[in-house]
Coordinates of N, CA and C and ligand atoms in Angstrom, one line a residue:
M904 N 0.8 -1.0 -0.1 CA -0.1 0.3 0.3 C 0.7 1.1 -0.4
A905 N 0.6 2.4 -0.8 CA 1.5 3.5 -1.2 C 1.3 4.1 0.4
K906 N 2.4 4.9 0.5 CA 2.2 5.4 1.7 C 2.4 7.0 1.0
V907 N 0.9 7.3 1.6 CA 0.5 9.0 0.8 C 0.2 9.6 2.1
K908 N -0.3 10.7 2.3 CA -1.3 11.7 3.0 C -1.7 12.7 2.1
V909 N -2.9 12.4 1.5 CA -3.7 13.8 1.1 C -4.6 14.3 1.8
L910 N -4.4 15.8 1.6 CA -4.4 16.8 2.9 C -6.1 16.9 2.3
N911 N -7.5 16.3 3.1 CA -8.3 16.5 3.2 C -9.1 17.8 3.6
H912 N -9.4 18.8 2.8 CA -9.8 20.1 3.5 C -10.6 21.0 2.8
P913 N -11.8 21.6 3.3 CA -12.9 21.7 1.7 C -12.1 23.1 1.1
L914 N -11.3 23.9 1.9 CA -10.9 25.1 1.3 C -9.7 24.4 0.1
I915 N -8.6 23.8 0.2 CA -8.1 23.3 -0.7 C -8.5 22.4 -1.8
D916 N -9.7 21.9 -1.4 CA -10.6 21.0 -2.5 C -11.3 22.1 -3.3
H917 N -12.0 23.0 -3.0 CA -12.3 24.1 -3.4 C -11.5 25.3 -4.4
K918 N -10.5 25.4 -3.9 CA -9.2 25.7 -4.7 C -8.7 25.0 -5.7
M919 N -8.5 23.6 -5.8 CA -8.4 22.6 -6.7 C -9.3 22.6 -7.7
S920 N -10.6 22.8 -7.4 CA -11.3 23.0 -8.8 C -11.5 24.1 -9.5
I921 N -11.0 25.1 -8.9 CA -10.5 26.3 -9.9 C -9.1 26.0 -10.6
I922 N -8.2 25.4 -9.9 CA -7.1 25.4 -11.0 C -7.1 24.1 -12.0
R923 N -7.9 23.3 -11.4 CA -8.0 22.1 -12.5 C -8.7 22.5 -13.8
N924 N -9.5 24.0 -13.6 CA -10.5 24.1 -14.9 C -9.6 24.8 -15.6
K925 N -9.5 24.7 -16.6 CA -8.9 25.1 -17.8 C -9.2 26.4 -18.3
E926 N -10.6 27.1 -18.3 CA -10.4 28.6 -18.4 C -9.9 29.7 -17.0
T927 N -9.3 28.7 -16.2 CA -9.1 29.7 -15.1 C -7.3 30.1 -15.9
D928 N -7.7 31.4 -15.7 CA -6.3 32.3 -16.3 C -5.0 31.9 -15.7
T929 N -4.2 32.7 -16.3 CA -2.8 32.6 -15.5 C -2.8 33.1 -13.8
K930 N -3.2 34.4 -13.7 CA -3.4 35.4 -12.5 C -4.0 34.0 -11.7
K931 N -5.1 34.0 -12.1 CA -5.9 33.2 -10.7 C -5.5 31.9 -10.3
F932 N -4.9 31.2 -11.5 CA -4.3 29.8 -11.3 C -2.9 30.3 -10.2
R933 N -1.9 31.0 -10.9 CA -0.8 31.3 -9.5 C -1.4 31.5 -8.5
E934 N -2.3 32.8 -8.3 CA -3.0 32.8 -6.8 C -3.4 32.0 -5.9
N935 N -4.1 31.1 -6.7 CA -4.5 29.7 -6.2 C -3.4 28.8 -5.7
V936 N -2.8 28.6 -6.8 CA -1.4 27.7 -6.8 C -0.6 27.7 -5.3
N937 N -0.7 28.8 -4.9 CA 0.0 29.5 -3.9 C -0.9 29.7 -2.7
E938 N -2.4 29.9 -2.6 CA -2.8 29.5 -1.4 C -3.2 28.3 -1.2
I939 N -2.7 27.4 -1.9 CA -3.0 25.9 -1.9 C -1.6 25.4 -1.2
G940 N -0.9 26.1 -1.5 CA 0.6 25.8 -1.0 C 0.6 26.6 0.5
S941 N 0.0 27.8 0.9 CA -0.2 27.7 2.4 C -0.9 27.1 3.0
L942 N -2.0 26.6 2.6 CA -2.8 26.1 3.4 C -2.4 24.4 3.7
I943 N -1.7 23.9 2.5 CA -1.1 22.4 2.7 C -0.2 22.6 3.9
T944 N 1.0 23.8 3.7 CA 2.1 23.9 4.7 C 1.6 24.2 6.4
Y945 N 0.6 24.8 6.7 CA 0.0 24.9 7.6 C -0.6 23.3 8.2
E946 N -1.2 22.8 7.3 CA -1.5 21.3 7.6 C 0.0 20.0 8.0
I947 N 0.4 20.3 7.5 CA 2.0 19.4 7.7 C 2.6 19.8 8.1
T948 N 2.7 21.0 9.0 CA 4.0 21.4 9.7 C 3.1 21.1 11.3
R949 N 2.3 20.7 11.6 CA 1.7 20.5 13.2 C 2.5 19.4 14.0
D950 N 4.1 19.6 13.2 CA 4.7 17.9 14.3 C 6.2 19.1 14.4
L951 N 6.3 20.3 13.6 CA 7.7 20.7 13.7 C 8.2 20.9 15.0
P952 N 9.2 20.7 15.4 CA 9.8 20.8 16.8 C 9.8 22.1 17.1
L953 N 9.6 22.1 18.8 CA 9.4 23.9 19.0 C 10.7 23.9 20.3
K954 N 10.9 24.8 20.7 CA 11.9 25.1 21.7 C 11.1 26.2 22.5
D955 N 11.6 26.2 24.3 CA 11.0 27.5 25.0 C 11.5 28.7 24.9
V956 N 11.0 29.7 24.7 CA 11.6 31.1 24.6 C 11.2 31.9 25.8
Q957 N 12.0 32.9 26.2 CA 11.8 34.0 27.2 C 10.9 35.2 26.6
V958 N 9.9 35.6 26.7 CA 9.2 36.8 26.0 C 9.0 37.8 27.1
E959 N 9.1 38.8 26.7 CA 8.7 40.1 27.7 C 7.7 40.6 27.0
T960 N 6.3 40.4 27.8 CA 5.2 40.8 27.2 C 4.9 42.4 27.9
P961 N 4.1 43.2 27.6 CA 3.9 44.6 28.2 C 3.6 44.6 29.6
I962 N 3.2 43.2 29.8 CA 3.0 43.1 31.8 C 3.7 42.5 32.4
C963 N 4.8 41.4 31.7 CA 5.4 40.5 32.6 C 6.3 39.8 31.5
V964 N 7.5 39.1 31.8 CA 8.5 37.9 31.1 C 7.3 36.4 31.5
T965 N 7.5 36.0 30.1 CA 6.6 34.9 30.0 C 7.4 33.5 28.9
T966 N 7.3 32.5 29.3 CA 8.2 31.7 28.4 C 7.0 31.1 27.6
C967 N 7.7 31.1 26.1 CA 6.8 31.1 24.9 C 7.6 30.1 24.2
K968 N 6.8 29.7 22.5 CA 7.7 28.8 22.3 C 8.1 29.2 20.7
E969 N 9.2 28.7 20.1 CA 9.5 29.3 18.8 C 9.9 27.8 18.1
L970 N 10.2 27.8 16.8 CA 10.5 26.5 15.9 C 11.8 26.5 16.4
S971 N 12.2 25.6 16.7 CA 13.4 25.0 16.8 C 14.3 24.6 15.8
K972 N 13.6 24.1 14.5 CA 14.7 23.7 13.3 C 14.1 25.1 12.4
D973 N 15.5 25.1 11.4 CA 15.0 25.9 10.3 C 14.4 25.3 9.6
V974 N 13.7 26.1 8.5 CA 12.8 25.1 7.2 C 13.1 25.5 5.9
V975 N 13.5 24.6 5.5 CA 13.8 25.1 3.7 C 13.1 24.4 2.7
I976 N 12.5 25.7 1.8 CA 11.8 25.6 1.1 C 12.8 25.0 -0.4
V977 N 12.2 23.8 -0.9 CA 13.5 23.5 -2.2 C 12.2 23.3 -3.1
P978 N 11.7 24.4 -4.0 CA 11.3 24.2 -5.3 C 12.2 23.6 -6.2
I979 N 11.1 22.4 -6.9 CA 11.5 22.5 -8.5 C 11.1 22.9 -9.3
L980 N 12.0 23.7 -10.0 CA 12.3 24.6 -11.4 C 11.3 23.9 -12.5
R981 N 10.5 24.4 -13.4 CA 10.1 25.5 -12.7 C 9.0 25.5 -11.6
A982 N 7.9 24.5 -11.9 CA 6.3 24.6 -11.7 C 6.8 24.9 -9.9
G983 N 7.2 24.2 -9.2 CA 7.7 24.6 -8.0 C 8.1 25.9 -7.0
L984 N 8.4 26.9 -8.3 CA 8.0 28.3 -8.3 C 6.9 28.8 -7.7
G985 N 6.1 28.3 -8.1 CA 4.7 28.8 -7.8 C 4.0 28.7 -6.6
M986 N 4.8 28.2 -5.5 CA 4.0 27.5 -4.0 C 5.1 28.4 -3.6
V987 N 5.8 28.6 -3.3 CA 7.1 29.2 -2.7 C 6.6 30.3 -1.7
E988 N 6.0 31.4 -2.4 CA 5.1 32.5 -1.6 C 4.4 32.2 -1.1
G989 N 3.4 31.5 -1.4 CA 2.5 30.9 0.0 C 2.8 29.9 0.8
I990 N 3.9 29.2 0.8 CA 4.7 28.8 1.9 C 5.1 29.7 2.6
Q991 N 6.0 31.1 2.3 CA 6.6 31.5 3.1 C 5.7 32.8 3.7
T992 N 4.6 32.8 2.9 CA 3.3 33.5 3.8 C 3.3 32.9 5.2
I993 N 3.2 31.5 5.4 CA 3.0 31.0 6.4 C 4.2 30.7 7.3
I994 N 5.4 30.6 6.8 CA 6.9 30.5 6.9 C 7.7 31.6 6.5
P995 N 7.6 32.8 7.1 CA 8.6 33.7 6.8 C 10.1 33.7 6.9
T996 N 10.2 32.8 7.9 CA 11.8 32.5 8.5 C 12.7 31.8 7.4
A997 N 11.6 30.9 6.8 CA 12.2 29.6 5.6 C 13.5 30.0 4.6
K998 N 14.2 29.5 5.0 CA 15.0 29.6 3.7 C 14.7 29.2 2.2
V999 N 15.4 29.2 1.4 CA 15.0 28.5 -0.3 C 16.4 28.0 -0.9
G1000 N 16.2 26.7 -1.2 CA 17.1 26.5 -1.9 C 16.6 26.0 -3.5
H1001 N 16.9 25.9 -4.3 CA 16.2 25.4 -5.8 C 16.9 24.9 -6.3
V1002 N 16.5 23.5 -7.3 CA 16.7 22.8 -8.2 C 16.3 22.5 -9.1
G1003 N 16.9 22.9 -10.3 CA 16.2 22.8 -11.6 C 16.3 21.4 -12.4
M1004 N 15.0 21.0 -12.7 CA 15.2 19.8 -13.0 C 13.9 20.0 -14.4
Y1005 N 14.3 19.2 -15.7 CA 13.3 19.1 -16.7 C 12.8 17.7 -17.2
R1006 N 11.7 17.6 -17.6 CA 11.5 16.2 -18.0 C 11.7 15.9 -19.8
D1007 N 12.3 14.9 -19.9 CA 12.6 15.0 -21.6 C 11.5 14.6 -22.0
E1008 N 10.7 15.0 -22.9 CA 9.4 15.0 -23.3 C 8.9 13.4 -24.3
K1009 N 10.1 12.8 -24.8 CA 10.1 11.3 -25.1 C 10.3 10.4 -24.2
T1010 N 11.5 10.7 -23.3 CA 11.6 9.5 -22.5 C 11.0 9.7 -21.1
L1011 N 10.6 11.1 -20.8 CA 10.2 11.5 -19.5 C 11.3 11.0 -18.5
E1012 N 12.1 11.3 -18.7 CA 13.4 11.0 -17.9 C 13.7 12.5 -17.3
P1013 N 14.1 13.0 -15.5 CA 14.1 14.2 -15.7 C 15.7 14.3 -15.5
H1014 N 16.2 15.7 -15.9 CA 17.9 16.3 -16.0 C 17.9 17.3 -15.3
E1015 N 18.3 17.3 -14.4 CA 19.2 18.5 -12.9 C 19.6 19.5 -14.0
Y1016 N 19.4 20.6 -14.0 CA 20.4 21.3 -14.5 C 20.4 22.6 -14.2
Y1017 N 20.5 22.7 -12.5 CA 20.8 24.1 -11.8 C 20.3 23.3 -10.2
A1018 N 21.6 23.7 -8.8 CA 20.9 23.3 -7.9 C 21.9 24.1 -7.1
K1019 N 20.9 25.2 -6.2 CA 21.9 25.8 -5.2 C 20.9 25.8 -3.4
F1020 N 21.4 25.5 -3.0 CA 21.0 25.4 -1.3 C 21.7 25.8 -0.4
P1021 N 20.8 26.1 0.6 CA 21.3 27.2 1.7 C 22.0 26.1 2.3
D1022 N 22.9 26.2 3.3 CA 23.7 25.7 4.5 C 22.9 24.6 5.7
E1023 N 21.7 25.5 5.8 CA 20.6 25.3 6.4 C 20.0 24.0 5.8
I1024 N 20.3 23.5 4.7 CA 19.5 22.2 4.3 C 20.2 20.8 5.2
V1025 N 21.5 20.9 5.9 CA 21.7 19.8 6.2 C 21.0 19.8 8.0
T1026 N 20.7 20.5 8.9 CA 20.1 20.6 10.0 C 18.6 20.8 10.1
G1027 N 18.5 21.5 8.7 CA 17.0 21.9 8.7 C 15.7 21.0 8.0
T1028 N 15.0 21.4 8.4 CA 13.6 20.3 8.1 C 13.3 21.3 6.6
V1029 N 13.1 20.3 5.3 CA 13.8 20.1 4.2 C 12.0 20.0 3.4
L1030 N 11.4 20.7 2.6 CA 10.4 20.7 1.7 C 10.4 20.8 0.4
V1031 N 10.5 19.7 -0.3 CA 11.0 19.6 -1.4 C 9.5 19.8 -2.1
V1032 N 9.4 21.0 -3.0 CA 8.0 21.1 -3.4 C 8.0 21.5 -5.4
D1033 N 6.7 20.3 -5.3 CA 6.4 20.7 -7.2 C 4.9 20.0 -7.1
P1034 N 4.1 21.5 -7.9 CA 2.7 20.7 -7.9 C 2.5 19.7 -8.4
M1035 N 3.5 18.8 -9.3 CA 2.9 17.6 -10.1 C 3.8 16.5 -10.0
L1036 N 3.2 15.5 -9.3 CA 3.9 14.3 -8.9 C 3.4 13.2 -10.2
A1037 N 4.2 13.2 -11.2 CA 3.7 12.3 -12.5 C 4.3 11.0 -12.7
T1038 N 5.6 10.9 -13.2 CA 6.3 9.4 -13.0 C 6.7 9.5 -12.0
G1039 N 7.0 10.6 -11.1 CA 8.2 10.7 -9.8 C 9.3 10.7 -10.0
G1040 N 9.9 11.2 -11.3 CA 11.2 11.0 -11.6 C 12.0 12.5 -11.1
S1041 N 11.4 13.4 -11.5 CA 11.8 14.7 -11.3 C 11.6 15.0 -9.4
A1042 N 10.7 14.3 -9.1 CA 10.7 14.7 -7.3 C 11.6 13.6 -6.3
S1043 N 12.1 12.5 -7.3 CA 13.2 11.6 -7.1 C 14.4 12.1 -6.8
A1044 N 14.5 12.7 -8.3 CA 16.1 12.9 -8.7 C 15.9 14.4 -7.3
A1045 N 14.8 15.0 -7.1 CA 15.3 16.4 -6.6 C 15.7 15.9 -4.9
I1046 N 15.0 14.7 -4.4 CA 15.1 14.8 -3.1 C 16.8 14.2 -3.3
T1047 N 17.0 13.1 -4.0 CA 18.5 12.8 -4.2 C 19.6 13.8 -4.0
A1048 N 19.2 14.9 -4.7 CA 19.6 15.9 -5.3 C 20.2 16.6 -3.5
V1049 N 19.1 16.6 -2.7 CA 19.3 17.6 -1.4 C 20.1 16.6 -0.4
K1050 N 20.0 15.3 -0.5 CA 20.7 14.2 0.3 C 21.9 14.3 0.3
K1051 N 22.2 14.5 -0.9 CA 23.8 14.4 -1.4 C 24.3 15.5 -0.8
R1052 N 23.4 16.7 -0.5 CA 23.9 18.0 0.1 C 24.2 17.9 1.4
G1053 N 23.8 16.9 2.0 CA 23.4 16.4 3.4 C 22.0 16.4 4.3
A1054 N 20.9 16.7 3.6 CA 19.6 17.1 4.0 C 19.1 15.4 4.4
T1055 N 18.4 15.4 6.0 CA 18.2 14.2 6.5 C 16.9 14.2 6.9
D1056 N 15.9 15.3 7.1 CA 14.9 15.3 6.9 C 14.0 16.1 6.0
I1057 N 13.3 15.6 5.1 CA 12.9 15.7 4.3 C 11.1 15.1 3.8
R1058 N 10.6 16.3 3.3 CA 9.2 15.9 3.0 C 9.1 16.3 1.4
F1059 N 8.3 15.5 0.7 CA 7.7 16.0 -0.3 C 6.3 16.8 -0.4
V1060 N 6.2 17.7 -1.1 CA 4.9 18.7 -0.7 C 4.3 18.4 -2.5
G1061 N 3.4 18.2 -2.7 CA 3.0 18.5 -4.0 C 1.4 18.8 -3.8
L1062 N 0.7 19.3 -5.3 CA -0.6 19.4 -5.4 C -1.2 17.9 -6.2
V1063 N -0.7 17.7 -7.0 CA -1.4 16.6 -7.7 C -0.5 15.4 -7.9
G1064 N -1.1 14.5 -7.5 CA -0.5 13.0 -7.6 C -1.0 12.1 -8.5
C1065 N -0.4 11.0 -8.4 CA -1.0 10.0 -9.1 C -0.2 8.6 -8.7
P1066 N -0.8 7.5 -8.8 CA -0.3 6.4 -7.7 C 1.3 6.1 -8.5
E1067 N 1.4 6.1 -10.1 CA 2.8 5.7 -10.0 C 3.9 6.5 -9.6
G1068 N 3.7 8.0 -9.5 CA 4.7 8.6 -8.6 C 4.7 8.4 -7.4
V1069 N 3.5 8.2 -6.7 CA 3.7 7.8 -5.2 C 4.9 6.6 -4.9
E1070 N 4.2 5.6 -5.9 CA 5.3 4.6 -5.6 C 6.5 4.6 -6.1
R1071 N 7.1 5.7 -6.9 CA 8.5 5.8 -7.1 C 9.3 6.1 -6.3
L1072 N 7.8 7.6 -5.4 CA 8.7 8.1 -4.2 C 9.1 6.7 -3.3
N1073 N 8.0 6.4 -2.7 CA 8.2 5.3 -1.8 C 9.4 3.8 -1.6
H1074 N 9.4 4.1 -3.0 CA 10.6 3.2 -3.5 C 12.1 3.2 -3.5
D1075 N 11.9 4.2 -4.2 CA 13.5 5.6 -3.9 C 13.6 5.9 -2.6
H1076 N 13.0 6.9 -1.9 CA 12.9 7.5 -0.6 C 11.9 6.9 0.5
P1077 N 12.0 5.8 1.0 CA 11.2 5.6 1.6 C 10.9 6.1 2.9
E1078 N 11.6 7.0 3.4 CA 11.6 7.5 4.8 C 11.1 8.9 4.6
V1079 N 11.0 9.6 3.2 CA 10.2 10.7 3.1 C 8.5 10.6 2.7
D1080 N 8.1 11.6 3.7 CA 7.1 11.6 4.0 C 6.2 12.3 2.7
V1081 N 5.2 12.0 1.9 CA 4.7 12.3 0.6 C 3.3 12.6 0.7
Y1082 N 3.1 14.4 0.7 CA 1.5 15.3 1.1 C 1.4 15.3 -0.3
L1083 N 0.0 15.3 -0.5 CA -0.4 15.9 -1.7 C -2.3 16.7 -1.6
A1084 N -1.9 17.5 -2.3 CA -3.7 18.1 -2.1 C -4.8 17.0 -2.9
A1085 N -4.1 16.4 -3.4 CA -5.1 15.3 -4.7 C -4.2 14.2 -4.9
L1086 N -5.2 13.0 -5.1 CA -4.4 11.7 -5.5 C -5.2 11.3 -6.6
D1087 N -4.5 11.7 -8.3 CA -5.7 11.2 -9.1 C -5.6 10.0 -9.4
E1088 N -6.2 9.9 -10.6 CA -6.1 8.0 -11.6 C -5.1 7.5 -11.9
K1089 N -4.3 8.4 -12.7 CA -3.4 7.7 -13.6 C -2.5 8.5 -14.4
L1090 N -1.5 8.0 -14.9 CA -0.9 8.8 -16.1 C -1.3 8.6 -17.3
N1091 N -1.7 9.4 -18.2 CA -1.4 8.9 -20.0 C -0.6 8.5 -20.8
E1092 N -0.8 8.4 -21.9 CA 0.3 8.1 -22.8 C 1.5 8.6 -22.9
V1093 N 1.2 10.0 -22.8 CA 2.4 10.7 -22.9 C 2.8 11.6 -21.0
G1094 N 2.1 10.9 -20.2 CA 3.0 11.2 -18.9 C 2.4 12.2 -18.5
Y1095 N 1.2 12.4 -19.0 CA 0.1 13.5 -18.1 C -0.9 13.2 -17.2
I1096 N -1.0 13.4 -16.0 CA -1.6 13.2 -14.6 C -3.4 13.2 -15.6
V1097 N -4.2 12.4 -15.3 CA -5.3 12.2 -15.6 C -5.9 12.0 -14.2
P1098 N -7.2 13.2 -14.0 CA -7.5 14.4 -14.7 C -6.9 15.6 -14.9
G1099 N -5.8 15.5 -13.6 CA -4.8 16.4 -13.1 C -5.5 17.9 -13.4
L1100 N -4.0 18.4 -14.1 CA -4.6 20.0 -14.5 C -3.7 20.8 -15.7
G1101 N -3.4 19.8 -16.5 CA -2.5 19.9 -17.8 C -1.0 20.2 -17.5
D1102 N -0.2 21.2 -17.8 CA 1.1 21.4 -17.7 C 1.3 23.0 -17.0
C1103 N 1.3 22.5 -15.4 CA 1.6 23.5 -14.8 C 2.5 23.9 -14.7
G1104 N 3.6 24.3 -15.2 CA 4.8 25.4 -15.6 C 4.5 26.4 -16.6
D1105 N 3.6 25.7 -17.3 CA 3.3 26.4 -18.4 C 1.7 27.2 -18.2
R1106 N 1.1 26.5 -17.3 CA -0.2 27.2 -16.6 C 0.3 28.5 -15.7
L1107 N 1.2 28.5 -14.9 CA 1.7 29.5 -14.2 C 2.1 30.4 -14.8
F1108 N 3.2 30.7 -15.5 CA 4.2 31.5 -16.1 C 3.5 31.8 -17.7
G1109 N 2.4 31.3 -18.0 CA 1.8 31.9 -19.4 C 2.6 31.3 -20.2
T1110 N 3.1 30.2 -20.8 CA 4.4 30.0 -21.9 C 3.2 29.0 -22.4
K1111 N 3.2 28.8 -23.9 CA 2.4 28.1 -24.7 C 1.1 28.6 -24.9
Ligands
PRP1492 C1 6.9 19.2 -15.0 C2 6.2 19.2 -13.4 C3 7.2 18.4 -12.6 C4 7.5 17.2 -13.7 C5 6.7 16.2 -13.1 O1 8.3 19.8 -14.8 O2 6.5 20.7 -13.0 O3 8.4 19.2 -12.2 O4 7.0 17.8 -14.9 O5 6.6 15.1 -14.2 P1 7.6 13.8 -13.2 O6 7.1 13.5 -12.0 O7 7.3 12.9 -14.4 O8 9.5 13.8 -13.2 P2 8.9 20.2 -16.2 O9 9.7 19.1 -16.8 O10 8.0 19.9 -17.3 O11 9.5 21.2 -16.3 P3 8.9 23.2 -15.9 O12 8.7 22.5 -14.7 O13 9.9 23.6 -16.3 O14 7.6 23.3 -17.1
URA1493 N1 3.6 17.8 -15.4 C1 3.1 18.5 -15.4 O1 2.8 19.8 -15.5 N2 1.6 17.9 -15.7 C2 1.3 17.2 -15.4 O2 0.2 16.0 -15.7 C3 2.6 15.7 -15.4 C4 3.8 16.2 -15.5

């Protein structure tokens, strides 16, 4: 049985129907991808570790909590960029690393073309983000890339996935928790998720 957590939340489902609709324009698509990114982040960070800190309120000194580990967002270029602002809205202190992957249109194999990560990748909680988990090749390669730089606490965060992509991540990186807003039916013969939302990078950036 594939290990994946699908976030069930009315606001996420409502916004997913907006981004799935082919009539949704670039501006509205981008806004909703970011908003879903915020909502998912709120749901998947309930277990982040905290430490006690002393805070002086206008009345007295008291013990409060703050995050004890850094959070590092690693969007997979290009489409992952569409979720970064939404995640930073919820975690403004998060650092951002980048990994560039493109899928060969024929073989569907991922190719890494860029990688730059902050030092906190080694000690922090790393959120590898990409709206689309199709074959899982890009996500798996991106996770391998952050592991190579020393990351150990890694979560994958996506919007739309399919069984093939989840199986691939479970197989290649069994210790990585996979979070999605929706788990769709299948991949079609050209590697697109069905029903999916089409080409996410193109819809975010208005290409094509
Ligand atoms: C898309 C998408 C994912 C990848 C998913 O990127 O944004 O990164 O495909 O497919 P996979 O699970 O089969 O690897 P694409 O290669 O089209 O590049 P882009 O984001 O630059 O458009
Ligand atoms: N990449 C996309 O943008 N959409 C898909 O359906 C599959 C891969």
